[in-house]
Short mmCIF file of C-alpha atoms in Angstrom, two decimals:
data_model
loop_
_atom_site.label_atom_id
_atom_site.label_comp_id
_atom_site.label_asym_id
_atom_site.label_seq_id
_atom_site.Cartn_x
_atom_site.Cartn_y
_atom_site.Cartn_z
CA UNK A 240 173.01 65.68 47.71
CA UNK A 241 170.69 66.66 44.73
CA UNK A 242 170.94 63.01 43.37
CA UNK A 243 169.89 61.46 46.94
CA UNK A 244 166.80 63.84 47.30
CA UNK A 245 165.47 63.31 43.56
CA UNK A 246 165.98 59.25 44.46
CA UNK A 247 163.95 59.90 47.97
CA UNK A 248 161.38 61.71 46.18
CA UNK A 249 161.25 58.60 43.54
CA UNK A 250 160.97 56.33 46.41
CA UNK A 251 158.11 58.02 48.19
CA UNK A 252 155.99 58.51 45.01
CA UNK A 253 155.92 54.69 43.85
CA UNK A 254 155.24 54.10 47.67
CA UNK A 255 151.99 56.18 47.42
CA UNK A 256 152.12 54.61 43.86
CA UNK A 257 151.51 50.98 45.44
CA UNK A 258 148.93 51.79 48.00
CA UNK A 259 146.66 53.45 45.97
CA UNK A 260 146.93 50.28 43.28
CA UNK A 261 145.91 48.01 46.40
CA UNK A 262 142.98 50.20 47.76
CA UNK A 263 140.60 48.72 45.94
CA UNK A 264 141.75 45.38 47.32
CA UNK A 265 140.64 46.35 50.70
CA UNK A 266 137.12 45.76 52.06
CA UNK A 267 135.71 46.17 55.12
CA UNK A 268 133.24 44.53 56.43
CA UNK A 269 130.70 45.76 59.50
CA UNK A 270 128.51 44.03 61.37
CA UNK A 271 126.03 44.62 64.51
CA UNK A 272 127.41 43.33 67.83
CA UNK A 273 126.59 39.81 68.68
CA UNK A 274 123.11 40.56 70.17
CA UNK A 275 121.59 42.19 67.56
CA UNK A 276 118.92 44.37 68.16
CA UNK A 277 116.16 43.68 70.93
CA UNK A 278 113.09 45.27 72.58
CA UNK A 279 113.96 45.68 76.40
CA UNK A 280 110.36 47.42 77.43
CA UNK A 281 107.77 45.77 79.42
CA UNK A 282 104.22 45.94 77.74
CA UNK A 283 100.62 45.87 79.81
CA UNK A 284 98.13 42.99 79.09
CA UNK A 285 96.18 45.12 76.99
CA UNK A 286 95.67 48.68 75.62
CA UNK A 287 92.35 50.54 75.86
CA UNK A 288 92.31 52.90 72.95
CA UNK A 289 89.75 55.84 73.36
CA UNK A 290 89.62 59.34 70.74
CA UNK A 291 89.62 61.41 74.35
CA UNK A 292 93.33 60.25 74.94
CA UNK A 293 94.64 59.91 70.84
CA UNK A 294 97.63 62.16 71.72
CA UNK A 295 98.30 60.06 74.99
CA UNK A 296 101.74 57.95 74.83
CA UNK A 297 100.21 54.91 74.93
CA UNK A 298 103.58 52.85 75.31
CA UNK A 299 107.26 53.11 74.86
CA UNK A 300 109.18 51.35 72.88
CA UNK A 301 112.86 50.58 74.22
CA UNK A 302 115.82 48.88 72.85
CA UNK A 303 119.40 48.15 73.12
CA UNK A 304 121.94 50.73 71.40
CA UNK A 305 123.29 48.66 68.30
CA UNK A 306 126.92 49.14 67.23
CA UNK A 307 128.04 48.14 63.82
CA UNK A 308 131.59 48.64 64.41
CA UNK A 309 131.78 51.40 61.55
CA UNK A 310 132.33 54.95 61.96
CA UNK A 311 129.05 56.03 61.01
CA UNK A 312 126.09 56.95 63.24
CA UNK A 313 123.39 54.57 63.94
CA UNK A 314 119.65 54.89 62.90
CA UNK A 315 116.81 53.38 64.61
CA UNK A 316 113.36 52.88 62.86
CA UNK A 317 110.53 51.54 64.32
CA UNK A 318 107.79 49.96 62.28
CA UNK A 319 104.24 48.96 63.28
CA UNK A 320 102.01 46.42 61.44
CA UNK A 321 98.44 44.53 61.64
CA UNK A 322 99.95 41.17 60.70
CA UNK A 323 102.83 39.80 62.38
CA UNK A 324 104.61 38.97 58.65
CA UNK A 325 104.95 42.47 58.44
CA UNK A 326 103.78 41.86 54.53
CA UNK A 327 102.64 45.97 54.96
CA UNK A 328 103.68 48.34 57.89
CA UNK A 329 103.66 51.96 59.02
CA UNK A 330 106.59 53.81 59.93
CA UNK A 331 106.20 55.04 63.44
CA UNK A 332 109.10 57.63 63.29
CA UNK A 333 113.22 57.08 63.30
CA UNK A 334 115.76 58.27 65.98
CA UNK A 335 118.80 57.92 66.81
CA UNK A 336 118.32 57.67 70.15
CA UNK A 337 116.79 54.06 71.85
CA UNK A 338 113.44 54.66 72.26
CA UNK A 339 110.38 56.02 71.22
CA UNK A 340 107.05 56.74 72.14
CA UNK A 341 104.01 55.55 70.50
CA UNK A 342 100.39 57.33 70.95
CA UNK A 343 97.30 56.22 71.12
CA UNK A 344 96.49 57.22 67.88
CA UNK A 345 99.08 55.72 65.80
CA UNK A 346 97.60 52.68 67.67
CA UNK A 347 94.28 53.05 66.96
CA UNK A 348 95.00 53.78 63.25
CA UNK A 349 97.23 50.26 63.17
CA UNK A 350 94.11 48.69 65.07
CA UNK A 351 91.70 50.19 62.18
CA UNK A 352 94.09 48.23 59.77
CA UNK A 353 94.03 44.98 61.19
CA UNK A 354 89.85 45.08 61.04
CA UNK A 355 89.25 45.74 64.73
CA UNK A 356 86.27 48.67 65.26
CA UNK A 357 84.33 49.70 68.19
CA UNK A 358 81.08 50.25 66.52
CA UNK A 359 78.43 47.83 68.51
CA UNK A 360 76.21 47.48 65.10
CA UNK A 361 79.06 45.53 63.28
CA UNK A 362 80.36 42.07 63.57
CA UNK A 363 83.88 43.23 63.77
CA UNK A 364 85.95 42.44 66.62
CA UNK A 365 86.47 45.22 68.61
CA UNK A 366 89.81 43.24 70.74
CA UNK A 367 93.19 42.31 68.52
CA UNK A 368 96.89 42.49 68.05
CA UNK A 369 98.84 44.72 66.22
CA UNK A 370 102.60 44.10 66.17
CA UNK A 371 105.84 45.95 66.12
CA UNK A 372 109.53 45.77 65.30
CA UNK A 373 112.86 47.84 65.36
CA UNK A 374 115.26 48.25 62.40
CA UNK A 375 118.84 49.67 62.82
CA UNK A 376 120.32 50.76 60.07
CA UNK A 377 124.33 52.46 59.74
CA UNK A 378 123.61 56.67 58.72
CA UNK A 379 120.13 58.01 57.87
CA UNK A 380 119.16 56.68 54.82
CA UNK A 381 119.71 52.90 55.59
CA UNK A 382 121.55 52.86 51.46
CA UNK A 383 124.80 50.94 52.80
CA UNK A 384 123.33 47.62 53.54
CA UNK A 385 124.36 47.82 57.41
CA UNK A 386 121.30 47.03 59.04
CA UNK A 387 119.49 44.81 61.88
CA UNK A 388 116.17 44.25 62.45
CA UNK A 389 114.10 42.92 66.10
CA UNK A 390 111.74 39.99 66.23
CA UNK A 391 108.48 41.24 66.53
CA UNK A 392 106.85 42.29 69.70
CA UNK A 393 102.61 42.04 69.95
CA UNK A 394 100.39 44.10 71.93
CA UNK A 395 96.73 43.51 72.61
CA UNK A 396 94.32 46.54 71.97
CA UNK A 397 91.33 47.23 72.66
CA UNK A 398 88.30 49.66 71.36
CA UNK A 399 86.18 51.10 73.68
CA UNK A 400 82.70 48.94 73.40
CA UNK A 401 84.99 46.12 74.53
CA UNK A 402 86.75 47.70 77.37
CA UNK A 403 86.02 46.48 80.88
CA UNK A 404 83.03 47.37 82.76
CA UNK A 405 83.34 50.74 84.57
CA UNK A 406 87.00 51.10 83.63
CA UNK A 407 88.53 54.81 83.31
CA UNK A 408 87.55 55.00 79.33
CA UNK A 409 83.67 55.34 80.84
CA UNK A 410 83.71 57.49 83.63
CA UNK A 411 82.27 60.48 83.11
CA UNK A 412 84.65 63.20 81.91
CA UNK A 413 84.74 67.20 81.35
CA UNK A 414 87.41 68.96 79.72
CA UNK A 415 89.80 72.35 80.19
CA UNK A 416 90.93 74.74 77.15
CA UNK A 417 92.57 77.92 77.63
CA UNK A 418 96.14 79.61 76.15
CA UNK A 419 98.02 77.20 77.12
CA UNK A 420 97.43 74.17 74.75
CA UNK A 421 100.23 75.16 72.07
CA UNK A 422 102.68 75.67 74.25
CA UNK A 423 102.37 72.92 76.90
CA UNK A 424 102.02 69.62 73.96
CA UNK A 425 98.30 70.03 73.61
CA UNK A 426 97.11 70.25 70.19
CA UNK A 427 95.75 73.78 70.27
CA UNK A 428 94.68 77.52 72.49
CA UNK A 429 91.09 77.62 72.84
CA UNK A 430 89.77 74.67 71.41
CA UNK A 431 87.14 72.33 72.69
CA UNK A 432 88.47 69.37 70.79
CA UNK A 433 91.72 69.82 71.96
CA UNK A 434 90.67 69.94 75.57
CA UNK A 435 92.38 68.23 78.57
CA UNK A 436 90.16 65.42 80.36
CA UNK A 437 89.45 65.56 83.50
CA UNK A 438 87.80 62.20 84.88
CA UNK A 439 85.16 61.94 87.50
CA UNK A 440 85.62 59.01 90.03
CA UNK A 441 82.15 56.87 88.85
CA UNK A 442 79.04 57.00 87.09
CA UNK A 443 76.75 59.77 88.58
CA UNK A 444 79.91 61.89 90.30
CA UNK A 445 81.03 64.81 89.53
CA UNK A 446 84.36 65.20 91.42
CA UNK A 447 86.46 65.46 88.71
CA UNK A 448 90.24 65.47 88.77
CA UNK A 449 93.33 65.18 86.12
CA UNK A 450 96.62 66.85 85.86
CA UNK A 451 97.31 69.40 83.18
CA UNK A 452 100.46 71.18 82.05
CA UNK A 453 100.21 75.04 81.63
CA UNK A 454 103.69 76.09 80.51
CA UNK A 455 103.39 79.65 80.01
CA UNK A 456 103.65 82.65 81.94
CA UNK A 457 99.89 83.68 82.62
CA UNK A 458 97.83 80.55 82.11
CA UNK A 459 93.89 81.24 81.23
CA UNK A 460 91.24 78.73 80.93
CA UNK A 461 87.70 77.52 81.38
CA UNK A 462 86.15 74.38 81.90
CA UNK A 463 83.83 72.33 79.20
CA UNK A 464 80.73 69.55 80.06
CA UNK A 465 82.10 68.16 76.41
CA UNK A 466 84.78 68.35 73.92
CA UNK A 467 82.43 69.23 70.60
CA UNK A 468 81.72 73.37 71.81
CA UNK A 469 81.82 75.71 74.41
CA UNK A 470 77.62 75.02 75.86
CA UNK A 471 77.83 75.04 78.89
CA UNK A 472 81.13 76.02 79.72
CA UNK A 473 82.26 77.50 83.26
CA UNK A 474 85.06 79.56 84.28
CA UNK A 475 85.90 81.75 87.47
CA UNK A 476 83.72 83.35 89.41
CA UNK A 477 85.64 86.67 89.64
CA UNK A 478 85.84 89.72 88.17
CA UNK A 479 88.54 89.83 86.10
CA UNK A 480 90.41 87.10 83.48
CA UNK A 481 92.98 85.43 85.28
CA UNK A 482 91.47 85.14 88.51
CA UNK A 483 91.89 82.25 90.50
CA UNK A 484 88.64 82.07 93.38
CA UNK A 485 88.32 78.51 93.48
CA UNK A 486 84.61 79.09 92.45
CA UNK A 487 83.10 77.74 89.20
CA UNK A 488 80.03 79.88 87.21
CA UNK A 489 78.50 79.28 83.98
CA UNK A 490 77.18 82.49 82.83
CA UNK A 491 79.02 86.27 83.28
CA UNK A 492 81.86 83.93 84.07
CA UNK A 493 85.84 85.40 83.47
CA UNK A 494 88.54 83.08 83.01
CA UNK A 495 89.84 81.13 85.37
CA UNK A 496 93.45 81.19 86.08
CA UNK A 497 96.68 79.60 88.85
CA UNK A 498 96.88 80.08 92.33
CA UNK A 499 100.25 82.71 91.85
CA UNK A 500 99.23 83.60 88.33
CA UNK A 501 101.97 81.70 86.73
CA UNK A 502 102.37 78.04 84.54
CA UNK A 503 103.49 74.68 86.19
CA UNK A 504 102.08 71.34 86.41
CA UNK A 505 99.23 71.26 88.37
CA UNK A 506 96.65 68.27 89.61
CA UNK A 507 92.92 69.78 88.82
CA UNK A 508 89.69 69.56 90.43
CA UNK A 509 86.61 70.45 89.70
CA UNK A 510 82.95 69.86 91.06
CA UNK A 511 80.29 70.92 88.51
CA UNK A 512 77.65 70.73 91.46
CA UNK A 513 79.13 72.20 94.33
CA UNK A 514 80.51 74.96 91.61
CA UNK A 515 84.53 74.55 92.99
CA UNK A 516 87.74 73.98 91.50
CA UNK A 517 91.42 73.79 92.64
CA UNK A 518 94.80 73.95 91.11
CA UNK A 519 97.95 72.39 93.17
CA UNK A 520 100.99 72.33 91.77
CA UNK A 521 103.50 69.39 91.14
CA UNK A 522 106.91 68.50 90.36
CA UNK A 523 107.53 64.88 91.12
CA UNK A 524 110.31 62.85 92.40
CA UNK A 525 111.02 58.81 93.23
CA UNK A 526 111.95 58.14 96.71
CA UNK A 527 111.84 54.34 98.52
CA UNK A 528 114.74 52.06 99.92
CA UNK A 529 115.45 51.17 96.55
CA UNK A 530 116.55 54.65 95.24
CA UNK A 531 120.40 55.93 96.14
CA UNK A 532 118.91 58.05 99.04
CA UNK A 533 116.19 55.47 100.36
CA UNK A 534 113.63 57.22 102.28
CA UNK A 535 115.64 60.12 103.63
CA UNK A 536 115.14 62.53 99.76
CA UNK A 537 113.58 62.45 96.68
CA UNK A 538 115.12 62.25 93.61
CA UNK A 539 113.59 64.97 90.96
CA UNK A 540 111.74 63.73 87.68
CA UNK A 541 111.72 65.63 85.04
CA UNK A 542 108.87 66.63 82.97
CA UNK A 543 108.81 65.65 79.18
CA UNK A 544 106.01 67.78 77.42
CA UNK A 545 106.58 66.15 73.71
CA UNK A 546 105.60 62.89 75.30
CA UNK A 547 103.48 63.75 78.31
CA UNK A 548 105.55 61.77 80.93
CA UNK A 549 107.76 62.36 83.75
CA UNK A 550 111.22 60.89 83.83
CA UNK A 551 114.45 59.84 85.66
CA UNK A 552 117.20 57.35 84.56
CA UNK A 553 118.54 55.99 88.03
CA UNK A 554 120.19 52.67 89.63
CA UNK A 555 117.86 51.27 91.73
CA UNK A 556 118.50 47.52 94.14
CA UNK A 557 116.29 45.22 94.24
CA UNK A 558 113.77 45.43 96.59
CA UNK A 559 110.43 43.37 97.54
CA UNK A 560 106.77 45.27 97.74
CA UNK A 561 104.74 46.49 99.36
CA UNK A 562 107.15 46.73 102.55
CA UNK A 563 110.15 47.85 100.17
CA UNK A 564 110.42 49.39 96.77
CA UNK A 565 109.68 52.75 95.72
CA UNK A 566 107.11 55.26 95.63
CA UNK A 567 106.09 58.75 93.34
CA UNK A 568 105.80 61.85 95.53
CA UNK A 569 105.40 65.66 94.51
CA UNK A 570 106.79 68.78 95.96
CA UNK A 571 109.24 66.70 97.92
CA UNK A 572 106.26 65.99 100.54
CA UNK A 573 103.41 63.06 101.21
CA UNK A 574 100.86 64.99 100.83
CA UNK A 575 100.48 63.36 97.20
CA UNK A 576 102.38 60.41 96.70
CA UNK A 577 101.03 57.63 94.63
CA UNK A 578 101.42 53.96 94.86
CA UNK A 579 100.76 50.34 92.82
CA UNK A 580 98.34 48.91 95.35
CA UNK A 581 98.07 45.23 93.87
CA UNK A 582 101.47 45.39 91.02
CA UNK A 583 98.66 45.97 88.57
CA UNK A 584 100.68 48.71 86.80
CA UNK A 585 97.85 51.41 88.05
CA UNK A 586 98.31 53.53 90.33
CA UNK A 587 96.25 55.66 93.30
CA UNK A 588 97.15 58.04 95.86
CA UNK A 589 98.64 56.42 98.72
CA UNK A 590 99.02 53.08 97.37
CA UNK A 591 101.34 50.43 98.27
CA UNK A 592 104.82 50.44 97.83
CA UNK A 593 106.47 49.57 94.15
CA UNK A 594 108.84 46.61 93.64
CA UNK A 595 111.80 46.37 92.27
CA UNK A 596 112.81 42.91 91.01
CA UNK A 597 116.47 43.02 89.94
CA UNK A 598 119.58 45.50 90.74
CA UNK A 599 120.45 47.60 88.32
CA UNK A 600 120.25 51.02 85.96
CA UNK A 601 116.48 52.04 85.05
CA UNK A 602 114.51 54.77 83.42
CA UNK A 603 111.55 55.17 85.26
CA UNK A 604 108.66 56.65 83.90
CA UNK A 605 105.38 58.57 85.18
CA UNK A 606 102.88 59.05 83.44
CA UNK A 607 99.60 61.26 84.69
CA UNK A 608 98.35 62.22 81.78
CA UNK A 609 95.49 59.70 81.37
CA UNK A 610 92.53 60.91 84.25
CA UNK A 611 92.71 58.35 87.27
CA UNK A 612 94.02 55.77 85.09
CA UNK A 613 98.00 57.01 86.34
CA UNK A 614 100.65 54.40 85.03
CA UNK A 615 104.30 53.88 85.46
CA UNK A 616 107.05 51.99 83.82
CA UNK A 617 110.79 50.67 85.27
CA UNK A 618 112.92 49.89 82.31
CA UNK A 619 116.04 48.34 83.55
CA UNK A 620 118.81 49.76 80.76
#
């Protein structure tokens, strides 16, 4: 019995023995799945860059999950160049998820590297393209060679001087500040150049209207003709900080604050000559024949503060506007709904139904955060 266990014990050693001589004989081999890596976004003719909307998403970059066939996670990168050879480029940020937003001021700085500029004294064009691509790469470091990269996708941008005639980048505009900014994806509390537009609707108006986030418990605020100081500024009418009386003053002014004294997501007006302002506040939801529950519900968006947008992945059939499609409502009501009147990728209150060309899974987008210049986005997945 002693013999037989010393010879089994033999036996199992040169076994482990032999495959540990061969293991260096073995190589594997990943690659990406046949399709490589892709965009899958839709991009607008053209992108009006303005320094009033630089932390604005200006677009959103979406591509198809990449799988190397390794056990290792995936990395995507996304890179953004002046020249479409990509001879120099910016890294726009990595993820590991399949998208990622791009602001208007990583734009504008690409646009300031391919020679475009805005300033009417100079011969430079002020209308260009800037390009971008995707690169997948196996971990986080991209050191193992397992990599993809897109083609390269092209956008049109454009600085202000050469923006349309009477387009949302010149209307006339105020702005809000308050204790909210740090908290809600604004740059700073209390800071005129951090200040949320508001957009009047033309030259010579001053009905302004945007919508701002306030997330925090006991928003304060007041309301600024510009974004270099506080001249000028207005706030509530009331006595005390944190009152809400729906009437604007400029001097012994408090504060103004919300309707119930707590944060949301509210659409604000203001008229700097008839001294009034209003707060309503809005959680939003996509509803239409398209959606799972057609016209009968809503189904609830949900607000993304890092990126300013609200959002719901969904299967949606294909439908035909403006009779069919889908529409953006808040508070589960049609009291504000917005519409694409025209499939111009704009939107306005009450506007005609959306379309949806093919069946399928999409992440829909909303995005409100650009003064009466409201855009959406279906992204079939």
């Amino acid at each position: 019995m002693k013999k037989f266990s010393i010879f089994l014990l033999t036996m199992i050693a040169l076994v482990g023995f032999t495959s540990c001589d061969h293991d260096d004989d073995v190589v594997f081999v990943a690659q990406p799945d046949s399709d490589g890596i892709m965009f899958t976004n839709a991009t607008a003719e053209s992108y009006t860059l303005t320094a009033q909307t630089s932390n604005n998403i200006a677009e959103r970059f979406v591509w198809n999950e990449v799988d190397f066939d390794a056990p290792t996670t995936v990395t995507y990168e996304l890179q953004g160049s002046s020249d479409s050879s990509f001879s120099g480029f910016d890294v726009i940020g990595t993820t590991g998820d399949n998208n990622l937003g791009v602001t208007v001021s990583q734009l504008m700085s690409l646009a300031a590297e391919a020679g475009l500029d805005n300033d009417p004294e100079t011969e430079m064009p002020n209308t260009g393209d800037i390009y971008f691509r995707v690169r997948a790469y196996a971990g986080t470091d991209g050191s193992n060679g397992l990599n993809a990269t897109s083609e390269v996708m092209s956008l049109t941008v454009v600085l202000p001087e050469a923006a349309e005639e009477g387009g949302a980048d010149e209307l006339p505009k105020i702005y809000v500040t308050g204790n909210f900014g740090a908290a809600s994806g604004y740059a700073a509390d209390w800071s005129p150049e951090a200040g949320v537009p508001l957009a009047a609707s033309a030259e010579g108006r001053t009905d302004y209207e945007g919508f701002i986030y306030m997330n925090v418990d006991a928003p304060e605020y007041k309301f600024l003709p510009q974004n270099t100081g506080w001249d000028g500024d207005y706030g509530d009418a009331g006595a005390e900080n944190g009152d809400y009386t729906e009437e604007l003053l400029q001097d012994g002014e408090v504060n103004a604050g919300t309707p119930d004294g707590t944060g949301g997501y509210f659409l604000v007006k203001a008229d700097t000559e008839n001294l009034t302002y209003s707060l309503t506040e809005t959680n939003w939801g996509v509803i239409g024949n398209a959606t799972p529950t057609g016209w009968d519900s809503d189904s609830d968006m949900t607000y993304d503060a890092e990126n300013m947008i609200w959002t719901i992945t969904l299967d949606l059939t294909a439908q035909e506007a403006p009779d069919n499609g889908i529409k953006f409502r808040a508070n589960d009501a049609w009291d504000l709904n917005l519409g694409d009147t025209g499939a111009d990728g704009t939107m306005e209150f009450g506007g005609e139904n959306i379309g949806v060309p093919e069946s399928g899974n999409y992440t829909i987008t909303l995005d409100l955060s650009n003064p009466r210049m409201y855009t959406y986005t279906l992204t079939k997945n």
